[in-house]
Amino acid sequence: PLMIIVSSLLSSVILWISSALVLENGLPNLWSQTAGQVTELPMQDGILTPNPWNYLNRQSFYRLVIAGTDPYLTYMGTTQTENPFWGLALQLGWMKSSGRLADPSGSTTCGLQTGDAMCISPESFWGCMNYFTSALPFLSAAQQGFLGENIQVLQVPAGVEGFCSTYTECSASHSDAMTKWDAFFQALKPTSESTLPDNEKKDSILGVYWVAQMATTYASSTCNVKKSHYSAEEQSFADSWLDSAEYVAAAHFHSNLEKSVLFLNPLPSRILRAGDAAPNIADLTQEENNSLKIFSWMKNINTILGGSMVRMWKGAMCSVTTREKGKDLLEQLLTNPSFPTASFLSFITEMTTAC
């Protein structure tokens, strides 16, 4: 019995350590230091000018969007953390704690614990990708009246180009993504008032959310040039991570706090270096090694099949029922190391015929 107690204590300590990467008192890192009101963001000459290159400001975008949209998402579940934007907030926290928001070129101390720890480097591939999935929905939410204040302009670091900083500018340079975020925010009220069953309302609004999210991911392909700062191993992981979004989006994954923690905990807690080969990376946990192995497997199989695995998966996610099964399957695949990958392929085949 003592051994059982010790091993269960150990496993709960390990779980706590991995959770500590993305959670602090059950919420994303430094959440308590973010802005609870729009007016707490930086102002210049009476105009709100938030700084998306500061971690706390950028994380505040999510906190404010969650607070502004929560009243229209009561059908999503029973907890206070059902909003799909929790997934993005946790992802940003993981990027920070794993060192992925720091300057990868090493030419500044931006994002380093020894430098400006709250700085997000425009040279970071991860910080660049996340700029789009934070700034665009934030500006759209403000424009659609969900923040109670209009956001005129976001700060841009001197000499940095390629990042739109106003609603008008982002709508011009990334019209597809902005149109889809506008559509998401505009769908919130009618969906909440709809007489459809809650599970169908939930599936419907998550569908609109993921369409906007994926359009934003495609818009951020300009960030790809920044991958060259990293090892081939980190670049490969970044590609797999982008690929995995296609599966999650097609299943209308409910990226609330609880589910997102399951997916983010096993992500690598540091930037991958040359020579890192999962599942045998000594200083990463078994869970981190397993998720890297699965990511790599999914990417390789899809490449071998000429991209048809993603297409088949999208085809299989044709109804509320198959999307429910798809969500469970992805969870099993990433969190259960003994889950047979063959089941994944047979499921896709079986579901495609059902559609």
Short mmCIF file of C-alpha atoms in Angstrom, two decimals:
data_model
loop_
_atom_site.label_atom_id
_atom_site.label_comp_id
_atom_site.label_asym_id
_atom_site.label_seq_id
_atom_site.Cartn_x
_atom_site.Cartn_y
_atom_site.Cartn_z
CA PRO A 1 0.00 0.00 0.00
CA LEU A 2 2.87 2.40 0.77
CA MET A 3 4.22 1.94 -2.76
CA ILE A 4 0.77 2.70 -4.19
CA ILE A 5 0.54 5.87 -2.08
CA VAL A 6 4.05 6.94 -3.11
CA SER A 7 3.43 6.26 -6.81
CA SER A 8 0.08 8.07 -6.80
CA LEU A 9 1.73 11.00 -4.98
CA LEU A 10 4.50 10.99 -7.57
CA SER A 11 2.06 10.93 -10.48
CA SER A 12 0.05 13.78 -8.99
CA VAL A 13 3.28 15.78 -8.48
CA ILE A 14 4.26 15.11 -12.11
CA LEU A 15 0.79 16.16 -13.27
CA TRP A 16 1.08 19.29 -11.13
CA ILE A 17 4.48 20.13 -12.62
CA SER A 18 3.21 19.76 -16.17
CA SER A 19 0.03 21.71 -15.37
CA ALA A 20 2.17 24.44 -13.84
CA LEU A 21 3.48 25.14 -17.32
CA VAL A 22 0.11 26.36 -18.54
CA LEU A 23 -1.86 26.90 -15.34
CA GLU A 24 -1.49 29.08 -12.27
CA ASN A 25 -4.26 28.66 -9.66
CA GLY A 26 -6.30 26.88 -12.33
CA LEU A 27 -6.02 29.76 -14.86
CA PRO A 28 -3.49 30.65 -17.60
CA ASN A 29 -0.08 31.95 -16.44
CA LEU A 30 -0.16 35.45 -14.87
CA TRP A 31 -3.92 35.74 -15.55
CA SER A 32 -4.40 37.73 -12.33
CA GLN A 33 -2.06 40.43 -13.71
CA THR A 34 -4.01 40.90 -16.95
CA ALA A 35 -6.61 43.62 -17.55
CA GLY A 36 -10.12 42.85 -16.31
CA GLN A 37 -11.46 46.07 -17.91
CA VAL A 38 -10.62 47.53 -21.32
CA THR A 39 -9.78 50.86 -19.66
CA GLU A 40 -6.90 49.18 -17.76
CA LEU A 41 -5.01 48.82 -21.06
CA PRO A 42 -2.40 51.48 -21.99
CA MET A 43 -3.70 54.86 -23.17
CA GLN A 44 -2.03 57.68 -25.11
CA ASP A 45 -3.72 61.10 -25.33
CA GLY A 46 -6.99 59.59 -24.13
CA ILE A 47 -6.93 56.88 -26.81
CA LEU A 48 -6.62 53.18 -25.94
CA THR A 49 -3.37 51.87 -27.46
CA PRO A 50 -2.75 48.32 -26.19
CA ASN A 51 0.67 46.78 -26.78
CA PRO A 52 0.30 43.27 -28.29
CA TRP A 53 4.07 42.76 -27.95
CA ASN A 54 3.69 42.71 -24.18
CA TYR A 55 2.57 39.31 -22.85
CA LEU A 56 0.17 40.75 -20.25
CA ASN A 57 -1.49 43.07 -22.78
CA ARG A 58 -1.86 40.28 -25.33
CA GLN A 59 -3.24 37.85 -22.74
CA SER A 60 -5.66 40.65 -21.70
CA PHE A 61 -7.13 40.55 -25.22
CA TYR A 62 -8.32 37.01 -24.52
CA ARG A 63 -9.56 37.83 -21.03
CA LEU A 64 -11.61 40.77 -22.34
CA VAL A 65 -13.02 38.84 -25.31
CA ILE A 66 -13.99 35.95 -22.99
CA ALA A 67 -15.73 38.34 -20.57
CA GLY A 68 -17.50 40.14 -23.42
CA THR A 69 -18.81 36.97 -25.09
CA ASP A 70 -19.54 34.72 -22.08
CA PRO A 71 -23.11 36.05 -21.63
CA TYR A 72 -23.98 34.66 -25.09
CA LEU A 73 -22.41 31.23 -24.50
CA THR A 74 -24.33 29.95 -21.46
CA TYR A 75 -25.44 26.85 -23.41
CA MET A 76 -21.82 25.70 -23.86
CA GLY A 77 -21.60 23.90 -20.51
CA THR A 78 -21.87 24.16 -16.76
CA THR A 79 -18.56 25.75 -15.70
CA GLN A 80 -17.32 29.35 -15.81
CA THR A 81 -14.61 28.38 -18.32
CA GLU A 82 -16.54 26.99 -21.33
CA ASN A 83 -15.61 29.82 -23.76
CA PRO A 84 -13.62 28.50 -26.78
CA PHE A 85 -11.14 31.39 -26.41
CA TRP A 86 -9.68 29.69 -23.32
CA GLY A 87 -7.78 27.42 -25.71
CA LEU A 88 -5.95 30.38 -27.27
CA ALA A 89 -5.26 31.94 -23.85
CA LEU A 90 -3.71 28.68 -22.60
CA GLN A 91 -1.75 28.28 -25.82
CA LEU A 92 -0.24 31.75 -25.34
CA GLY A 93 0.66 30.82 -21.74
CA TRP A 94 2.38 27.62 -22.97
CA MET A 95 4.31 29.61 -25.60
CA LYS A 96 5.59 31.93 -22.88
CA SER A 97 6.50 29.29 -20.29
CA SER A 98 8.29 27.13 -22.90
CA GLY A 99 10.44 30.08 -24.07
CA ARG A 100 8.80 30.26 -27.50
CA LEU A 101 7.93 33.98 -27.33
CA ALA A 102 11.55 35.08 -26.79
CA ASP A 103 13.81 36.44 -29.54
CA PRO A 104 15.12 33.28 -31.28
CA SER A 105 17.83 35.21 -33.12
CA GLY A 106 19.55 35.99 -29.80
CA SER A 107 20.16 39.60 -30.90
CA THR A 108 17.95 41.06 -28.11
CA THR A 109 16.92 40.01 -24.60
CA CYS A 110 13.22 40.26 -25.51
CA GLY A 111 11.28 37.51 -23.71
CA LEU A 112 14.26 36.20 -21.74
CA GLN A 113 13.99 35.84 -17.95
CA THR A 114 17.23 37.83 -17.74
CA GLY A 115 15.84 40.56 -20.03
CA ASP A 116 12.33 41.88 -20.52
CA ALA A 117 10.43 38.74 -19.47
CA MET A 118 7.05 40.14 -20.62
CA CYS A 119 8.32 41.06 -24.10
CA ILE A 120 7.06 39.07 -27.12
CA SER A 121 9.59 39.14 -29.93
CA PRO A 122 8.35 39.99 -33.46
CA GLU A 123 11.13 37.60 -34.60
CA SER A 124 9.51 34.64 -32.81
CA PHE A 125 7.61 32.36 -35.21
CA TRP A 126 5.24 31.44 -32.37
CA GLY A 127 4.74 35.05 -31.25
CA CYS A 128 4.07 36.02 -34.86
CA MET A 129 1.48 33.26 -35.40
CA ASN A 130 -0.24 34.14 -32.16
CA TYR A 131 -0.32 37.85 -33.08
CA PHE A 132 -2.89 37.00 -35.74
CA THR A 133 -4.99 34.77 -33.45
CA SER A 134 -5.07 37.47 -30.76
CA ALA A 135 -5.07 40.87 -32.51
CA LEU A 136 -7.58 39.98 -35.26
CA PRO A 137 -10.37 38.57 -33.04
CA PHE A 138 -9.75 41.33 -30.47
CA LEU A 139 -10.13 44.12 -33.05
CA SER A 140 -13.19 42.38 -34.52
CA ALA A 141 -14.81 41.94 -31.07
CA ALA A 142 -14.27 45.65 -30.34
CA GLN A 143 -15.71 46.63 -33.74
CA GLN A 144 -18.76 44.40 -33.17
CA GLY A 145 -19.42 46.05 -29.79
CA PHE A 146 -18.42 43.22 -27.44
CA LEU A 147 -15.78 45.15 -25.47
CA GLY A 148 -17.77 48.26 -24.59
CA GLU A 149 -14.96 50.45 -25.98
CA ASN A 150 -13.60 50.96 -29.45
CA ILE A 151 -9.96 50.05 -29.95
CA GLN A 152 -8.46 52.55 -32.38
CA VAL A 153 -4.92 51.28 -32.78
CA LEU A 154 -2.48 48.64 -31.47
CA GLN A 155 1.14 49.59 -30.75
CA VAL A 156 3.75 48.44 -33.28
CA PRO A 157 7.45 48.24 -32.29
CA ALA A 158 9.73 50.65 -34.18
CA GLY A 159 11.04 49.21 -37.44
CA VAL A 160 8.66 46.22 -37.39
CA GLU A 161 6.53 45.60 -40.47
CA GLY A 162 3.92 43.08 -41.58
CA PHE A 163 1.49 43.40 -38.67
CA CYS A 164 -1.79 45.29 -39.17
CA SER A 165 -2.72 47.42 -36.16
CA THR A 166 -6.26 48.75 -36.73
CA TYR A 167 -9.58 47.13 -37.64
CA THR A 168 -9.58 48.89 -41.04
CA GLU A 169 -5.99 47.91 -41.81
CA CYS A 170 -6.51 44.25 -40.78
CA SER A 171 -9.75 44.07 -42.79
CA ALA A 172 -7.86 45.33 -45.85
CA SER A 173 -4.81 43.07 -45.50
CA HIS A 174 -6.58 39.94 -44.14
CA SER A 175 -10.15 40.35 -45.37
CA ASP A 176 -11.02 36.65 -45.28
CA ALA A 177 -9.99 36.17 -41.63
CA MET A 178 -11.56 39.45 -40.44
CA THR A 179 -14.83 38.75 -42.27
CA LYS A 180 -14.98 35.37 -40.56
CA TRP A 181 -14.28 36.80 -37.09
CA ASP A 182 -16.99 39.40 -37.69
CA ALA A 183 -19.33 36.54 -38.68
CA PHE A 184 -18.48 34.67 -35.46
CA PHE A 185 -19.19 37.66 -33.20
CA GLN A 186 -22.35 38.49 -35.16
CA ALA A 187 -23.57 34.88 -34.77
CA LEU A 188 -23.29 34.86 -30.96
CA LYS A 189 -26.57 36.60 -30.12
CA PRO A 190 -28.84 34.81 -32.66
CA THR A 191 -27.32 31.43 -31.72
CA SER A 192 -27.88 32.02 -28.00
CA GLU A 193 -31.53 32.96 -28.70
CA SER A 194 -32.12 30.00 -31.04
CA THR A 195 -34.58 27.25 -30.03
CA LEU A 196 -32.24 24.48 -31.25
CA PRO A 197 -31.07 21.89 -28.67
CA ASP A 198 -27.96 23.04 -26.77
CA ASN A 199 -25.67 20.42 -28.33
CA GLU A 200 -26.60 21.64 -31.83
CA LYS A 201 -26.15 25.30 -30.88
CA LYS A 202 -22.76 24.43 -29.42
CA ASP A 203 -21.68 22.48 -32.53
CA SER A 204 -22.89 25.33 -34.75
CA ILE A 205 -21.09 28.20 -32.95
CA LEU A 206 -17.89 26.12 -32.63
CA GLY A 207 -18.07 25.51 -36.38
CA VAL A 208 -18.16 29.28 -37.03
CA TYR A 209 -15.38 29.80 -34.46
CA TRP A 210 -13.05 27.26 -36.10
CA VAL A 211 -13.70 28.63 -39.59
CA ALA A 212 -12.46 32.01 -38.32
CA GLN A 213 -9.57 30.42 -36.45
CA MET A 214 -8.36 28.47 -39.51
CA ALA A 215 -8.73 31.50 -41.83
CA THR A 216 -6.50 33.36 -39.34
CA THR A 217 -3.95 30.54 -39.35
CA TYR A 218 -3.79 30.70 -43.16
CA ALA A 219 -3.43 34.51 -42.98
CA SER A 220 -0.45 34.10 -40.64
CA SER A 221 1.55 32.09 -43.19
CA THR A 222 3.68 35.26 -43.54
CA CYS A 223 5.24 34.13 -40.22
CA ASN A 224 6.81 31.07 -41.90
CA VAL A 225 9.99 32.97 -42.81
CA LYS A 226 10.70 33.29 -39.07
CA LYS A 227 11.01 29.49 -38.74
CA SER A 228 14.58 29.70 -40.05
CA HIS A 229 15.71 30.91 -36.58
CA TYR A 230 15.01 27.43 -35.15
CA SER A 231 16.43 23.89 -35.35
CA ALA A 232 15.06 21.48 -37.98
CA GLU A 233 13.42 19.57 -35.09
CA GLU A 234 11.53 22.65 -33.85
CA GLN A 235 10.53 23.56 -37.41
CA SER A 236 9.16 20.06 -37.96
CA PHE A 237 7.21 20.27 -34.67
CA ALA A 238 5.82 23.69 -35.70
CA ASP A 239 4.61 22.20 -39.01
CA SER A 240 3.00 19.23 -37.22
CA TRP A 241 1.36 21.62 -34.75
CA LEU A 242 -0.12 23.61 -37.65
CA ASP A 243 -1.31 20.40 -39.33
CA SER A 244 -3.00 19.21 -36.13
CA ALA A 245 -5.22 22.31 -36.16
CA GLU A 246 -6.94 20.95 -39.29
CA TYR A 247 -8.12 17.87 -37.35
CA VAL A 248 -9.19 19.81 -34.26
CA ALA A 249 -11.06 22.41 -36.35
CA ALA A 250 -12.95 19.85 -38.47
CA ALA A 251 -14.15 18.10 -35.29
CA HIS A 252 -15.45 21.46 -33.93
CA PHE A 253 -13.31 20.87 -30.84
CA HIS A 254 -14.70 22.58 -27.74
CA SER A 255 -11.54 24.44 -26.69
CA ASN A 256 -12.73 25.29 -23.18
CA LEU A 257 -10.25 25.48 -20.29
CA GLU A 258 -10.56 21.86 -19.14
CA LYS A 259 -10.24 20.24 -22.60
CA SER A 260 -7.48 22.60 -23.74
CA VAL A 261 -5.33 21.73 -20.71
CA LEU A 262 -5.47 18.06 -21.80
CA PHE A 263 -4.12 18.99 -25.23
CA LEU A 264 -1.56 21.57 -24.08
CA ASN A 265 -0.03 19.77 -21.10
CA PRO A 266 1.80 17.21 -23.25
CA LEU A 267 3.31 19.84 -25.57
CA PRO A 268 7.12 20.23 -25.30
CA SER A 269 8.09 22.46 -22.37
CA ARG A 270 11.10 23.91 -24.20
CA ILE A 271 12.16 24.73 -27.76
CA LEU A 272 13.42 21.60 -29.52
CA ARG A 273 17.13 21.42 -30.28
CA ALA A 274 19.18 19.65 -32.94
CA GLY A 275 19.38 15.94 -32.09
CA ASP A 276 16.08 15.81 -30.15
CA ALA A 277 14.39 12.56 -31.22
CA ALA A 278 11.08 11.57 -29.60
CA PRO A 279 10.23 9.33 -27.81
CA ASN A 280 13.78 9.46 -26.36
CA ILE A 281 14.28 13.10 -25.34
CA ALA A 282 15.74 12.71 -21.84
CA ASP A 283 14.73 16.04 -20.30
CA LEU A 284 11.13 15.96 -21.58
CA THR A 285 8.40 14.00 -19.80
CA GLN A 286 6.98 10.74 -21.13
CA GLU A 287 3.79 12.63 -22.07
CA GLU A 288 5.75 15.27 -24.00
CA ASN A 289 7.73 12.58 -25.83
CA ASN A 290 4.50 10.72 -26.66
CA SER A 291 2.74 13.80 -28.06
CA LEU A 292 5.77 14.65 -30.24
CA LYS A 293 5.77 11.08 -31.54
CA ILE A 294 2.03 11.25 -32.36
CA PHE A 295 2.34 14.69 -34.03
CA SER A 296 5.16 13.37 -36.17
CA TRP A 297 3.23 10.16 -37.00
CA MET A 298 0.15 12.14 -38.13
CA LYS A 299 2.27 14.44 -40.29
CA ASN A 300 4.22 11.55 -41.87
CA ILE A 301 1.12 9.45 -42.63
CA ASN A 302 -0.58 12.45 -44.21
CA THR A 303 2.53 13.15 -46.33
CA ILE A 304 2.75 9.48 -47.43
CA LEU A 305 -0.96 9.59 -48.37
CA GLY A 306 -0.41 12.81 -50.36
CA GLY A 307 -2.51 14.90 -47.97
CA SER A 308 -5.50 12.55 -48.19
CA MET A 309 -5.62 11.76 -44.44
CA VAL A 310 -6.57 15.36 -43.65
CA ARG A 311 -9.09 15.33 -46.52
CA MET A 312 -10.59 12.03 -45.35
CA TRP A 313 -10.80 13.29 -41.77
CA LYS A 314 -12.58 16.46 -42.90
CA GLY A 315 -14.95 14.32 -44.96
CA ALA A 316 -15.64 12.07 -41.97
CA MET A 317 -16.55 15.04 -39.74
CA CYS A 318 -19.90 15.44 -41.53
CA SER A 319 -22.39 15.45 -38.64
CA VAL A 320 -22.75 16.34 -34.96
CA THR A 321 -22.43 12.60 -34.16
CA THR A 322 -19.24 11.94 -36.14
CA ARG A 323 -17.69 15.15 -34.81
CA GLU A 324 -18.41 13.96 -31.23
CA LYS A 325 -16.64 10.66 -32.01
CA GLY A 326 -13.80 12.55 -33.69
CA LYS A 327 -13.22 14.72 -30.62
CA ASP A 328 -13.02 11.64 -28.37
CA LEU A 329 -10.62 9.95 -30.76
CA LEU A 330 -8.23 12.94 -30.86
CA GLU A 331 -8.27 13.07 -27.06
CA GLN A 332 -7.42 9.34 -26.87
CA LEU A 333 -4.67 9.69 -29.45
CA LEU A 334 -2.89 12.53 -27.64
CA THR A 335 -3.42 11.57 -24.00
CA ASN A 336 -3.30 7.77 -24.04
CA PRO A 337 0.20 6.49 -24.98
CA SER A 338 -1.07 2.91 -25.48
CA PHE A 339 -3.81 3.96 -27.90
CA PRO A 340 -3.23 2.05 -31.17
CA THR A 341 -2.65 4.47 -34.05
CA ALA A 342 -4.15 1.87 -36.41
CA SER A 343 -7.57 2.51 -34.78
CA PHE A 344 -7.30 6.11 -35.93
CA LEU A 345 -7.02 5.13 -39.58
CA SER A 346 -9.78 2.50 -39.42
CA PHE A 347 -12.06 5.05 -37.69
CA ILE A 348 -11.54 7.56 -40.52
CA THR A 349 -12.34 4.91 -43.13
CA GLU A 350 -15.42 3.72 -41.25
CA MET A 351 -16.73 7.27 -40.66
CA THR A 352 -16.16 8.34 -44.28
CA THR A 353 -18.43 5.52 -45.48
CA ALA A 354 -21.04 6.51 -42.86
CA CYS A 355 -21.10 10.01 -44.37
#
